[in-house]
Coordinates of C-alpha atoms and ligand atoms in Angstrom, one line a residue:
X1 CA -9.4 41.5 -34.3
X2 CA -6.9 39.7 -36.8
X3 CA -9.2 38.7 -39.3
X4 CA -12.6 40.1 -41.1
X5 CA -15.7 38.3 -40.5
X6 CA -17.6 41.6 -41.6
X7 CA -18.7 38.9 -43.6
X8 CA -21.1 37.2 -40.8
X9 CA -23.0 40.4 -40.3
X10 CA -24.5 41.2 -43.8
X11 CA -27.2 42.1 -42.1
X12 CA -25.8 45.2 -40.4
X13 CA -26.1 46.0 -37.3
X14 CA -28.6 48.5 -36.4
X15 CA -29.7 46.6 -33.4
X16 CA -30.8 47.8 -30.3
X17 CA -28.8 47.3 -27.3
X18 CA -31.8 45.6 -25.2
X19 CA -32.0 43.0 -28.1
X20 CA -28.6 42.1 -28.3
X21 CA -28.8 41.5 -24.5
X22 CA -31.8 39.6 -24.8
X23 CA -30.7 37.5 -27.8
X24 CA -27.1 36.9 -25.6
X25 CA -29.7 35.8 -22.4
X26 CA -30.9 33.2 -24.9
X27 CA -27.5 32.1 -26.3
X28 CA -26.1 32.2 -22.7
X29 CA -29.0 29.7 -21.9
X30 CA -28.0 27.8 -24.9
X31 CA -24.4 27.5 -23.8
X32 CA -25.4 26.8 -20.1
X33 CA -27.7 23.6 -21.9
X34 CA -24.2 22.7 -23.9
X35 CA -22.9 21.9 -20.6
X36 CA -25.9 19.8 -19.0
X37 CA -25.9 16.1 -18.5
X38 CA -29.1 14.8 -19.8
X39 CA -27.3 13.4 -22.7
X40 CA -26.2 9.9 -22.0
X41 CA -22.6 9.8 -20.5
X42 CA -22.0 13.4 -21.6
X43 CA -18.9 14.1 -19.5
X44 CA -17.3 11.4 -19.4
X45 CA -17.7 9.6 -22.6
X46 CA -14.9 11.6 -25.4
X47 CA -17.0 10.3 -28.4
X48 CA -20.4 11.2 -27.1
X49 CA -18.8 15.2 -26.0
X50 CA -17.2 15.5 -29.4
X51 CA -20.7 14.9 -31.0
X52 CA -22.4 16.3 -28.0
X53 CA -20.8 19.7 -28.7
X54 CA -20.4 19.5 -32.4
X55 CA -23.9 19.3 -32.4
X56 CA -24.8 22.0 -30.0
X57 CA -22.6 24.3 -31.9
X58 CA -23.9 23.7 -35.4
X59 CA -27.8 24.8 -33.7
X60 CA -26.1 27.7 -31.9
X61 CA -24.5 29.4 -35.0
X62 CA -26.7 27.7 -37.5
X63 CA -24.0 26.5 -39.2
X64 CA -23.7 24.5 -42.1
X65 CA -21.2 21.8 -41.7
X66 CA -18.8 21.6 -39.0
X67 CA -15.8 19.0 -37.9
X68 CA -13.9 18.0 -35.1
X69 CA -10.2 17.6 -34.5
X70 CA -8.5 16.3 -31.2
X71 CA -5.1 17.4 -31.1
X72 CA -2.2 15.0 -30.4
X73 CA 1.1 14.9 -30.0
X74 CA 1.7 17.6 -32.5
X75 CA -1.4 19.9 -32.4
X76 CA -0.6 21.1 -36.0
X77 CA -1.5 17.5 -37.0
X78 CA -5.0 17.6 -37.2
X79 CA -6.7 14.2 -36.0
X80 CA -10.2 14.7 -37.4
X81 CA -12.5 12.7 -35.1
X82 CA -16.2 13.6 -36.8
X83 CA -16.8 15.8 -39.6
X84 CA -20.2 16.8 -40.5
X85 CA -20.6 17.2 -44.7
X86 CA -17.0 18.4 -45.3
X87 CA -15.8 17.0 -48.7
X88 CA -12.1 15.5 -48.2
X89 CA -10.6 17.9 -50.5
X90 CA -11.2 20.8 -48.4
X91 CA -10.5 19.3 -45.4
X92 CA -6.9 18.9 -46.7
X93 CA -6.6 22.4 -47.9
X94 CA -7.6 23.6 -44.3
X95 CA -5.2 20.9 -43.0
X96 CA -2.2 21.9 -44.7
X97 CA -2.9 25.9 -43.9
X98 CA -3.3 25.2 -40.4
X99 CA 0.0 22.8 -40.6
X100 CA 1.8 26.0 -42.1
X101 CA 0.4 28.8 -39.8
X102 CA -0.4 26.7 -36.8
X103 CA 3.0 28.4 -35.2
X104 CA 1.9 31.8 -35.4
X105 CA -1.7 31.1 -34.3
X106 CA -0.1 29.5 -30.9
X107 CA 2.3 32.3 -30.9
X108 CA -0.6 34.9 -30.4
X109 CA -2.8 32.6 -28.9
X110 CA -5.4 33.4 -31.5
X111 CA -9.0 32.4 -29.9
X112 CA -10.5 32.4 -33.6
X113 CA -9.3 31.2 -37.0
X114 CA -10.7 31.7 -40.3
X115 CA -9.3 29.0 -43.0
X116 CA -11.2 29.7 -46.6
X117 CA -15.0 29.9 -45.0
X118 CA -14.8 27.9 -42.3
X119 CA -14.4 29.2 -38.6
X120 CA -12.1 27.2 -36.4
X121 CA -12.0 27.4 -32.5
X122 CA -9.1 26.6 -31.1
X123 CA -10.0 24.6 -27.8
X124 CA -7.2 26.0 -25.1
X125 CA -6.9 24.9 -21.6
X126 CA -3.6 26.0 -19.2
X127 CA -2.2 27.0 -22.3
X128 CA -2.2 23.4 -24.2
X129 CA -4.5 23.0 -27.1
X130 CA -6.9 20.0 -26.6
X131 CA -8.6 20.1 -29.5
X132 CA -10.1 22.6 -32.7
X133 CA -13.8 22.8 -33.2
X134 CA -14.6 24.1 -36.9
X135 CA -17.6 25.8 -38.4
X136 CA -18.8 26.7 -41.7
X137 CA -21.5 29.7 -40.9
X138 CA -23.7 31.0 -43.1
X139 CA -25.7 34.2 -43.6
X140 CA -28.0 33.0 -40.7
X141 CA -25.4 33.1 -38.1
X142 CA -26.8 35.4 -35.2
X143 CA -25.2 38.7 -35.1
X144 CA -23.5 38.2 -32.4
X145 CA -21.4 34.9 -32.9
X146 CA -18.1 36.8 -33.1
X147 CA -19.1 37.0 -29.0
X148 CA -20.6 33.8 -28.6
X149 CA -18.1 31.7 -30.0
X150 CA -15.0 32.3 -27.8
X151 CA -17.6 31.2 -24.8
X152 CA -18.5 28.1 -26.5
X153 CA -14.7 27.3 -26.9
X154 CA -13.9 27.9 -23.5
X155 CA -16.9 25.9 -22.2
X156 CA -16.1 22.9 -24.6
X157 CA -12.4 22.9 -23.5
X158 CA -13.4 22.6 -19.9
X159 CA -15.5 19.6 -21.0
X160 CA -13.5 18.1 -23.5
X161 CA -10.2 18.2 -20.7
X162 CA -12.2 16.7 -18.3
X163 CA -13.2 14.0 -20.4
X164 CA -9.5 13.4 -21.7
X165 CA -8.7 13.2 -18.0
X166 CA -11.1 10.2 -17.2
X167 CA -10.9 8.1 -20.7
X168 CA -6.6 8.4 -19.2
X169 CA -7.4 7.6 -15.4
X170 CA -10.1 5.3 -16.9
X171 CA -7.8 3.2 -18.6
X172 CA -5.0 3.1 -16.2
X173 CA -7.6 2.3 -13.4
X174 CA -8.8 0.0 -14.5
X175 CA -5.3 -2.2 -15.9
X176 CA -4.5 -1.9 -12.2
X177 CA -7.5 -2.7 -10.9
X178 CA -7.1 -6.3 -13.2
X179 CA -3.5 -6.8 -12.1
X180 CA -4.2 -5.9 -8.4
X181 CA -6.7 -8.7 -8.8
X182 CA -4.2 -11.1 -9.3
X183 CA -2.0 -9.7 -6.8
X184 CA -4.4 -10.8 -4.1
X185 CA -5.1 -14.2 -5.8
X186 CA -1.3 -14.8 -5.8
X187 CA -1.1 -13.7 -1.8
X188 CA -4.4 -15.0 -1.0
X189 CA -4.5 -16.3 2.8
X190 CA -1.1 -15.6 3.3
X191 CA -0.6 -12.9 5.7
X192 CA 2.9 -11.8 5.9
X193 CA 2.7 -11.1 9.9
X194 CA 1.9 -14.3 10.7
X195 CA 4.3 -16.1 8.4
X196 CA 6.9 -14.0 9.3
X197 CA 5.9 -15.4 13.2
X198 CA 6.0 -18.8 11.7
X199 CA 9.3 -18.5 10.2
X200 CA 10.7 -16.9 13.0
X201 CA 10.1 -20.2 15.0
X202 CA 11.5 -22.7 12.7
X203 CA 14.7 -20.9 11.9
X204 CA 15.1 -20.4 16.1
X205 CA 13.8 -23.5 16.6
X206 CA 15.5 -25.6 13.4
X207 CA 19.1 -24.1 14.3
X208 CA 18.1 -24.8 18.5
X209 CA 18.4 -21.4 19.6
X210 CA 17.6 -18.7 22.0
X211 CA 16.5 -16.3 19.4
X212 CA 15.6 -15.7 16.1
X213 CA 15.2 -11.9 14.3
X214 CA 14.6 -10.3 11.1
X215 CA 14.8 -7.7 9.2
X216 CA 13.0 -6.0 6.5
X217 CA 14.4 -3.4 4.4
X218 CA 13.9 -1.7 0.7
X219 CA 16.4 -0.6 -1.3
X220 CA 15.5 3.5 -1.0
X221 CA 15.2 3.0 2.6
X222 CA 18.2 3.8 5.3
X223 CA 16.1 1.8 7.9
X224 CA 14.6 -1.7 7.9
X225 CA 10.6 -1.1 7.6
X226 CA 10.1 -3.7 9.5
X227 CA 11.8 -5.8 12.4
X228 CA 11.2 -8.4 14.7
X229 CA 12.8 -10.4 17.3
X230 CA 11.9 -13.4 18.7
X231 CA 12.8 -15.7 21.7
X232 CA 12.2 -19.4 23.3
X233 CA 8.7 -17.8 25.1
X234 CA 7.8 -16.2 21.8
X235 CA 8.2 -12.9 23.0
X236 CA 11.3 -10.8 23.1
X237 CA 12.2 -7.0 22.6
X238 CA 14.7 -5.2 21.1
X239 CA 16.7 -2.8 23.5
X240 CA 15.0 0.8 23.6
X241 CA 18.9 2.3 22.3
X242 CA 19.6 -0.8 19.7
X243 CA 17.5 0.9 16.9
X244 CA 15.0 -2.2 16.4
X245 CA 18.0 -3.9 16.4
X246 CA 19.4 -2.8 13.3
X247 CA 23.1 -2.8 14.4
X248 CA 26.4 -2.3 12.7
X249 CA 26.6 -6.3 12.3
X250 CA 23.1 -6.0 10.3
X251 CA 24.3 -2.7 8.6
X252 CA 27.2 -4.6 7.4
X253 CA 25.5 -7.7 6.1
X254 CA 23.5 -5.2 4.2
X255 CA 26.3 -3.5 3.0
X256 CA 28.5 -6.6 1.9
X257 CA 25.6 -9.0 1.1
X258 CA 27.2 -11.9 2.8
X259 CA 26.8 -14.1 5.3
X260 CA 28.8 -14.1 9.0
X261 CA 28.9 -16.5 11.6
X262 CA 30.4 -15.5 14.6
X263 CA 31.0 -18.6 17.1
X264 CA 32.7 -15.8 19.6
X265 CA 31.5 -12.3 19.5
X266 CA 33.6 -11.3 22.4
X267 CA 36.8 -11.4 20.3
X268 CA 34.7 -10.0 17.3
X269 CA 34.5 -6.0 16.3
X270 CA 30.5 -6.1 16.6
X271 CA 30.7 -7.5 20.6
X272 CA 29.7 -3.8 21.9
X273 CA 26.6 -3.0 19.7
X274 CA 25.4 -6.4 18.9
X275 CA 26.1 -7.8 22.7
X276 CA 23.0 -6.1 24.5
X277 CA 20.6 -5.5 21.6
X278 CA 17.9 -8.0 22.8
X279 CA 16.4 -6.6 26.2
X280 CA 17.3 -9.6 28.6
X281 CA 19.6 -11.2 26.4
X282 CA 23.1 -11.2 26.0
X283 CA 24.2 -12.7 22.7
X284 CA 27.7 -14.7 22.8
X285 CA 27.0 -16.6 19.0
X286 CA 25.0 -15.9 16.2
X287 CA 24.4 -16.4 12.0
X288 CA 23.2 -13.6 9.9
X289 CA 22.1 -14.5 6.9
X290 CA 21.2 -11.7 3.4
X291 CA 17.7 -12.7 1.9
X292 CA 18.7 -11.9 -1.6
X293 CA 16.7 -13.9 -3.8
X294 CA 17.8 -13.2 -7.7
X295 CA 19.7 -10.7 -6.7
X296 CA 17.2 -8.7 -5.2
X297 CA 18.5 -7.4 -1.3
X298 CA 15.5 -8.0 1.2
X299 CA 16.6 -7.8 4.5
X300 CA 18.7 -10.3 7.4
X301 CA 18.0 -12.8 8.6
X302 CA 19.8 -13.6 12.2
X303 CA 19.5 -16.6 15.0
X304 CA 21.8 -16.3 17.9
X305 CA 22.6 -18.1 21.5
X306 CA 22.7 -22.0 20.5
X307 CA 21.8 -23.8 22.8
X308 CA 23.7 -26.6 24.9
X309 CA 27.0 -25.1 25.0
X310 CA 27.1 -26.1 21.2
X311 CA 28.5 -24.1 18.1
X312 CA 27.3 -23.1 15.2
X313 CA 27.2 -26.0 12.4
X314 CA 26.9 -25.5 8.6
X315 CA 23.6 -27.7 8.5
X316 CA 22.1 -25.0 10.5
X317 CA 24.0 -22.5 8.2
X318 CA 22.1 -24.3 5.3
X319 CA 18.6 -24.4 7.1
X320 CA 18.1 -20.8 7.5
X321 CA 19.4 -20.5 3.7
X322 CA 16.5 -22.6 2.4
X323 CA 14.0 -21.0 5.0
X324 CA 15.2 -17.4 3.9
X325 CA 14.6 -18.0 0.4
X326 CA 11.5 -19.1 0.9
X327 CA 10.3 -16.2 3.0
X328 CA 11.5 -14.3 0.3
X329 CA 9.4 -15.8 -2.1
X330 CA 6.6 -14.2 0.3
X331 CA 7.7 -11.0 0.8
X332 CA 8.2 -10.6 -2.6
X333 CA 4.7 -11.4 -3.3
X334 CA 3.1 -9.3 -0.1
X335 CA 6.0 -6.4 -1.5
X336 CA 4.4 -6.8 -5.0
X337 CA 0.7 -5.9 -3.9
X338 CA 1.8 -3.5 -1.6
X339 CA 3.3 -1.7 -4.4
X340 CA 0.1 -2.4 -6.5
X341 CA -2.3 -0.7 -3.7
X342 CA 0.4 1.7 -3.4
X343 CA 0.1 2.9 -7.7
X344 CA -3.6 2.3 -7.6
X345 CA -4.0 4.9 -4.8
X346 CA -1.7 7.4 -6.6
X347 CA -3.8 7.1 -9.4
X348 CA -7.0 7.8 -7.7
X349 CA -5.0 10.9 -5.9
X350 CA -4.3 12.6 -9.1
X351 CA -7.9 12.2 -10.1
X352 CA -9.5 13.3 -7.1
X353 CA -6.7 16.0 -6.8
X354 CA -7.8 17.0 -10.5
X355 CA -11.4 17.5 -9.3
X356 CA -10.3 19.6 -6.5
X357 CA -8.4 21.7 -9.0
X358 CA -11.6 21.9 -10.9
X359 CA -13.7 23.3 -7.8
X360 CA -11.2 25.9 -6.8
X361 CA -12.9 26.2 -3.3
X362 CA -12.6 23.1 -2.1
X363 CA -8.9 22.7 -3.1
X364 CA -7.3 19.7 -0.3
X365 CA -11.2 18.7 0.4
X366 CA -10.9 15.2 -0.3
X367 CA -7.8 14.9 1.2
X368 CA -9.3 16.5 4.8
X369 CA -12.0 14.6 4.4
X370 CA -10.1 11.4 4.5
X371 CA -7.8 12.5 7.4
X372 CA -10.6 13.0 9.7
X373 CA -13.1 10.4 8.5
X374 CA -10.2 7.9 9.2
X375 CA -10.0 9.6 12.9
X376 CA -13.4 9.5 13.1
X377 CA -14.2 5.4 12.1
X378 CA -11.6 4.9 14.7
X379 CA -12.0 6.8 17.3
X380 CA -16.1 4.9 16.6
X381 CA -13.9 1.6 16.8
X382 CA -14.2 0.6 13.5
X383 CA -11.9 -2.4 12.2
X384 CA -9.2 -1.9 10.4
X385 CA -10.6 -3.3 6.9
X386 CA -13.9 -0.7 7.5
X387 CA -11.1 1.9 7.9
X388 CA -9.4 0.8 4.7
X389 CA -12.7 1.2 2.9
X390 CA -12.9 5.0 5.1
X391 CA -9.7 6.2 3.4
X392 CA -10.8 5.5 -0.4
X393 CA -14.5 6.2 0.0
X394 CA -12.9 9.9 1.7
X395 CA -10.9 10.6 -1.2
X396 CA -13.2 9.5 -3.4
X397 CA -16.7 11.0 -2.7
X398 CA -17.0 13.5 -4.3
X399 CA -15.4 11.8 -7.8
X400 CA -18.5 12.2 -9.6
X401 CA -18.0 16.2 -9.7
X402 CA -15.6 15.0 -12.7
X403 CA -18.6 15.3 -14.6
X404 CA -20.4 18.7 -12.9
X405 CA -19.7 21.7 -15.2
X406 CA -17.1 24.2 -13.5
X407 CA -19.2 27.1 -13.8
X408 CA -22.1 25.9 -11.6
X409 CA -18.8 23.9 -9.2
X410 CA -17.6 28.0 -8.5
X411 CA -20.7 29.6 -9.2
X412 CA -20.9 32.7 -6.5
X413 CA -24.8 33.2 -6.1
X414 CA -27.1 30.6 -4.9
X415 CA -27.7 27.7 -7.0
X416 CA -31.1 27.4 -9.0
X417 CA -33.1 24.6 -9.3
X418 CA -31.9 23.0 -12.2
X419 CA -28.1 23.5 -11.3
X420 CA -29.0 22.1 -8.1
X421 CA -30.2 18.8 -9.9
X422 CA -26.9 19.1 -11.6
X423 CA -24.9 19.2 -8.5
X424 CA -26.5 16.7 -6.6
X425 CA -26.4 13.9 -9.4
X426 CA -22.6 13.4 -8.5
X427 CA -23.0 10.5 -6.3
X428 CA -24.4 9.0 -8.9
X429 CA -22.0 9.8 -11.2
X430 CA -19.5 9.0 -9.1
X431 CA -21.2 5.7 -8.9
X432 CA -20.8 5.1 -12.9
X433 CA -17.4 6.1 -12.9
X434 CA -16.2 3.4 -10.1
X435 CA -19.0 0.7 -10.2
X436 CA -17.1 -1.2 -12.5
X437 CA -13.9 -1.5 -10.6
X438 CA -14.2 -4.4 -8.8
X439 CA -11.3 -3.9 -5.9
X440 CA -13.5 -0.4 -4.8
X441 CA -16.9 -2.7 -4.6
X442 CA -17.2 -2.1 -0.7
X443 CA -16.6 2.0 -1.3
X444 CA -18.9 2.9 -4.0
X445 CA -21.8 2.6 -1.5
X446 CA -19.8 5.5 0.7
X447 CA -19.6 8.0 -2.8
X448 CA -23.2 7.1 -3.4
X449 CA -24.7 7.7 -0.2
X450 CA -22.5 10.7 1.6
X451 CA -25.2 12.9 0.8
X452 CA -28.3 10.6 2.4
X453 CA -29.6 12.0 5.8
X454 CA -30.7 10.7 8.8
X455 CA -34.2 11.7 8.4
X456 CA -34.4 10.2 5.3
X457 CA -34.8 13.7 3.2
X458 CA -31.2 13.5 1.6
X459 CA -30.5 12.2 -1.9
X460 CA -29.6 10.0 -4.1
X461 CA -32.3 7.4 -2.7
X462 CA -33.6 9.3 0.1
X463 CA -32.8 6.5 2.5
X464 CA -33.0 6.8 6.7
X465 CA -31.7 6.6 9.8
X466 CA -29.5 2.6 9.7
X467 CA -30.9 2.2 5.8
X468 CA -27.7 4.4 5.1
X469 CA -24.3 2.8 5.0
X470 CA -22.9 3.2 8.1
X471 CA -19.7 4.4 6.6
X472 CA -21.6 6.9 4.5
X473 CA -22.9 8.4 7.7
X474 CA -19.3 9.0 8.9
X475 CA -18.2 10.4 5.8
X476 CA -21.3 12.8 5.6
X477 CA -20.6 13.8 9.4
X478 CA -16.8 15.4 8.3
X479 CA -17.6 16.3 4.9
X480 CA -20.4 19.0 5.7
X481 CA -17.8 20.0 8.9
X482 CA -15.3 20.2 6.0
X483 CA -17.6 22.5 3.9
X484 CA -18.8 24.5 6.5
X485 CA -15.4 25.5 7.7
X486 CA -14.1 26.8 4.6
X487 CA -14.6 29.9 2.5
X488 CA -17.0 28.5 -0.3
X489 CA -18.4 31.1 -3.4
X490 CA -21.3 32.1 -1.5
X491 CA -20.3 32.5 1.9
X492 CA -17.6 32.9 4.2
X493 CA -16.2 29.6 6.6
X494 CA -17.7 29.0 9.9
X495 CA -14.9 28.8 12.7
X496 CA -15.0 25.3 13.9
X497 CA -16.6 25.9 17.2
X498 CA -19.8 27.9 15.3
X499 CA -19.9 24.5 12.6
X500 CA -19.4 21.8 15.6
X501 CA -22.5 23.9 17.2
X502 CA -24.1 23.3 13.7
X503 CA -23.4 19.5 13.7
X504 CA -25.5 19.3 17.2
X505 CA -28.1 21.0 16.0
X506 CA -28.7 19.2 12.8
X507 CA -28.4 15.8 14.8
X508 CA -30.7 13.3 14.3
X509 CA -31.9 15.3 11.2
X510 CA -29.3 15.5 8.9
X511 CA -26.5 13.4 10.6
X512 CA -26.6 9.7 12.8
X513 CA -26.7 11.4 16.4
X514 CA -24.5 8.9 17.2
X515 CA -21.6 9.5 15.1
X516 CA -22.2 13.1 15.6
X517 CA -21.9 13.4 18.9
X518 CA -18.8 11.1 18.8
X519 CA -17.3 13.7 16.3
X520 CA -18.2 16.8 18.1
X521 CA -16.1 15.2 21.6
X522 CA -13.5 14.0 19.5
X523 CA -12.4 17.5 17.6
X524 CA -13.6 19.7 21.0
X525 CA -10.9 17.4 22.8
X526 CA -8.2 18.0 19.7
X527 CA -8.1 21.7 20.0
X528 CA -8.2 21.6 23.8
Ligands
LIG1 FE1 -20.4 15.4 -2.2

């Protein structure tokens, strides 16, 4: 070791082997009760951890004042968040040696420091300092703290960067969760498929002709993301070899960002491609027309065939101009909370991928989950807003293990009772985390229920049979299939035919026969 704490051990050390281990059984308990949850909001509060631990390690190695620093931006800058009867003068002096040697400590990766009489722990995870725990010990400390402190580090690390993790995802959750708020006040009632219909039938009908089409397209993208074409009936179809109708004419509005009318496409160099691109349709005239509100490129808009052996005029030239600008104004909006949904879903990914990372066994979990849940609520027949809900409440079911210690997550015997308890209070947690976001109200009851069953013995609230979310029952159905057919610490995966034969069996006890059964057909008939 790189430093004498002979110091700590005045006492000698003529004891026996059996007491040491017995004396490390008790510390090890006393670590393993560090990392409970009993105390309010212990995981996932920073300010209750900080004192949580500092406290836990004071008792531990009966020290006699302690502090605790959260490293930022530059580690060696010590941010002192709580310091327990430390006089300011000597927490400078410890500040400006740890300043000065704080390159050659990260250099070696040095797991204990010793600045004057005080201990510090430096609290490492993936090779970035989170934060530095620091002890003054006395004579009292147990003779084996040189051993016990490294585990505490390591176990206050895990905690401290998992409570970092959600006070950042917090935050940023919950600033999208307010502006994705107002994103569907702004758009409320419109739906852009509809409008899109609606517009669609003035600008064919406004200009008097036989068909009316637009086009949809992001900047990124090489292909409109959407397109549609309509004719005098309402219905019309873009030939099968016209990609959607997205033409050279089209590519070249796109490209030039101007308008075209073409009163003759015979004589004009799109005739071949733009001709024949409406199945039953030949087009002879047409206007396309650059939505490009503010500079911003949206798509085309095009009418074609007047009707009455007429021409083209500017008035209708100027119609489709004010109607495309005001289509604009939607898509914008409906763009806007797309993208909106889009970050806020990100943002929940990297949290539920950061829980999977935590449990290193059920890595891509959440993410199967969702996949076949999804299948699942629609091969049930679920609508489309219940299979919305499916995809969050999938990835997000198992949030609340955010707050589960990893050592009882990868733990490779069976559980005991009391980490049982630990493990099965996720749901709940889970339901603290995201009970406050407003835009996930009609998920939460899918986290908090996914481990209910059917005959009522399940937890958190032990409900039964219908009592229990019906998308709760889904999500339990693929999760435990999930689980069962991948390697976990104390066993080995079932195949899928041996955990589909489990699924039977347990239905109408543990799973909604119903949905069970439907799930059994559905992957039996996948893999054939
Ligand atoms: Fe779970």
């Amino acid at each position: 070791m790189m430093f004498d704490l002979s110091w700590l051990n005045q006492s000698g050390s003529n004891y026996s082997k059996e007491a040491l281990v017995q004396e490390n059984e008790v510390l090890k308990r006393q670590i393993q009760e560090l990392l409970t949850l009993d105390e309010t909001g212990f995981f996932i509060e920073l300010d209750s951890l900080l004192k949580a631990i500092l406290k836990k390690a004071l008792v531990l190695c009966k020290a006699e004042s302690s502090f605790f620093s959260l490293a930022g931006k530059d580690p060696a800058e010590l941010d002192v968040r709580i310091s327990n009867l430390i006089l300011e003068e000597k927490m400078e002096k410890i500040r400006s040696r740890f300043k000065s040697e704080y390159p050659r400590w990260q250099e070696t990766e040095t797991p204990i420091i010793s600045i004057e009489d005080f201990i510090l722990l430096p609290l490492v995870r993936r090779h970035r300092m989170l934060g530095l725990i620091g002890l003054k010990l006395t004579a009292d400390a147990p003779e084996n703290v040189c051993e016990i402190l490294p585990i505490l580090a390591s176990q206050a690390a895990a905690s401290l960067e998992s409570a970092i993790l959600y006070e950042r995802m917090f935050k940023r959750l919950l600033v999208l969760s307010n502006v994705f708020i107002l994103g569907k006040e702004i758009v409320t009632n419109i739906d852009l498929q509809s409008l899109v219909d609606k517009f669609l039938t003035i600008a064919r009908d406004g200009t008097e002709s036989e068909l009316a089409c637009i086009f949809l397209v992001r900047e990124q993208d090489e292909k409109p993301y959407y397109s549609e074409v309509q004719a005098g009936n309402g219905i019309a179809a873009f030939a099968p070899d016209s990609e959607h109708g997205y033409t050279p004419l089209i590519r070249n509005i796109r490209a030039n960002e101007k308008f075209q009318l073409i009163t003759d496409l015979q004589k004009n160099e799109f005739a071949e491609s733009e001709a024949g691109k409406v199945s039953k349709y030949t087009i002879r005239d047409t206007i396309c027309l650059p939505m490009k509100p503010r500079d911003k490129f949206l798509g085309v808009i095009q009418v074609a065939n007047k009707k009455g052996n007429a021409n083209y005029r500017p008035e209708d030239l100027d119609l489709l101009k004010i109607l495309s600008s005001q289509i604009a104004f939607v898509i914008q909006n409906a763009d806007l909370f797309h993208n909106l949904q889009r970050a806020y879903i990100d943002t929940l990914s990297a949290l539920t991928s950061a829980i999977d990372a935590k449990d290193s066994y059920t890595r891509g979990h959440s993410e199967r989950v969702t996949d076949l849940s999804m299948k699942l609520a629609q091969e049930l027949g679920l609508e489309r807003t219940e299979i919305d809900k499916i995809k969050l409440g999938g990835l997000l079911h198992d949030i609340g293990k955010i707050g589960i210690p990893e050592g009882i997550l990868n733990k490779p015997g069976r559980l005991d009772d009391e980490e049982f308890k630990i493990i099965k209070s996720h749901p709940e947690l889970g339901v603290r985390i995201l009970g406050k976001v407003e835009f996930l109200a009609g998920v939460v009851n899918i986290i908090q229920h996914h481990h209910e069953r059917y005959d009522g013995k399940g937890y958190p609230d032990g409900l039964a049979a219908e009592e229990i979310p019906l998308l709760a029952r889904v999500v339990s159905v693929v999760d435990t299939f999930d689980a069962m057919t991948t390697d976990r610490p104390y066993r080995k995966a079932l195949t899928e035919e041996e955990a589909l034969t489990e699924i039977t069996h347990c239905s109408g006890t543990q799973f909604d026969p119903g949905i069970a059964a439907v799930f059994v057909r559905m992957i039996r008939r996948e893999k054939n």
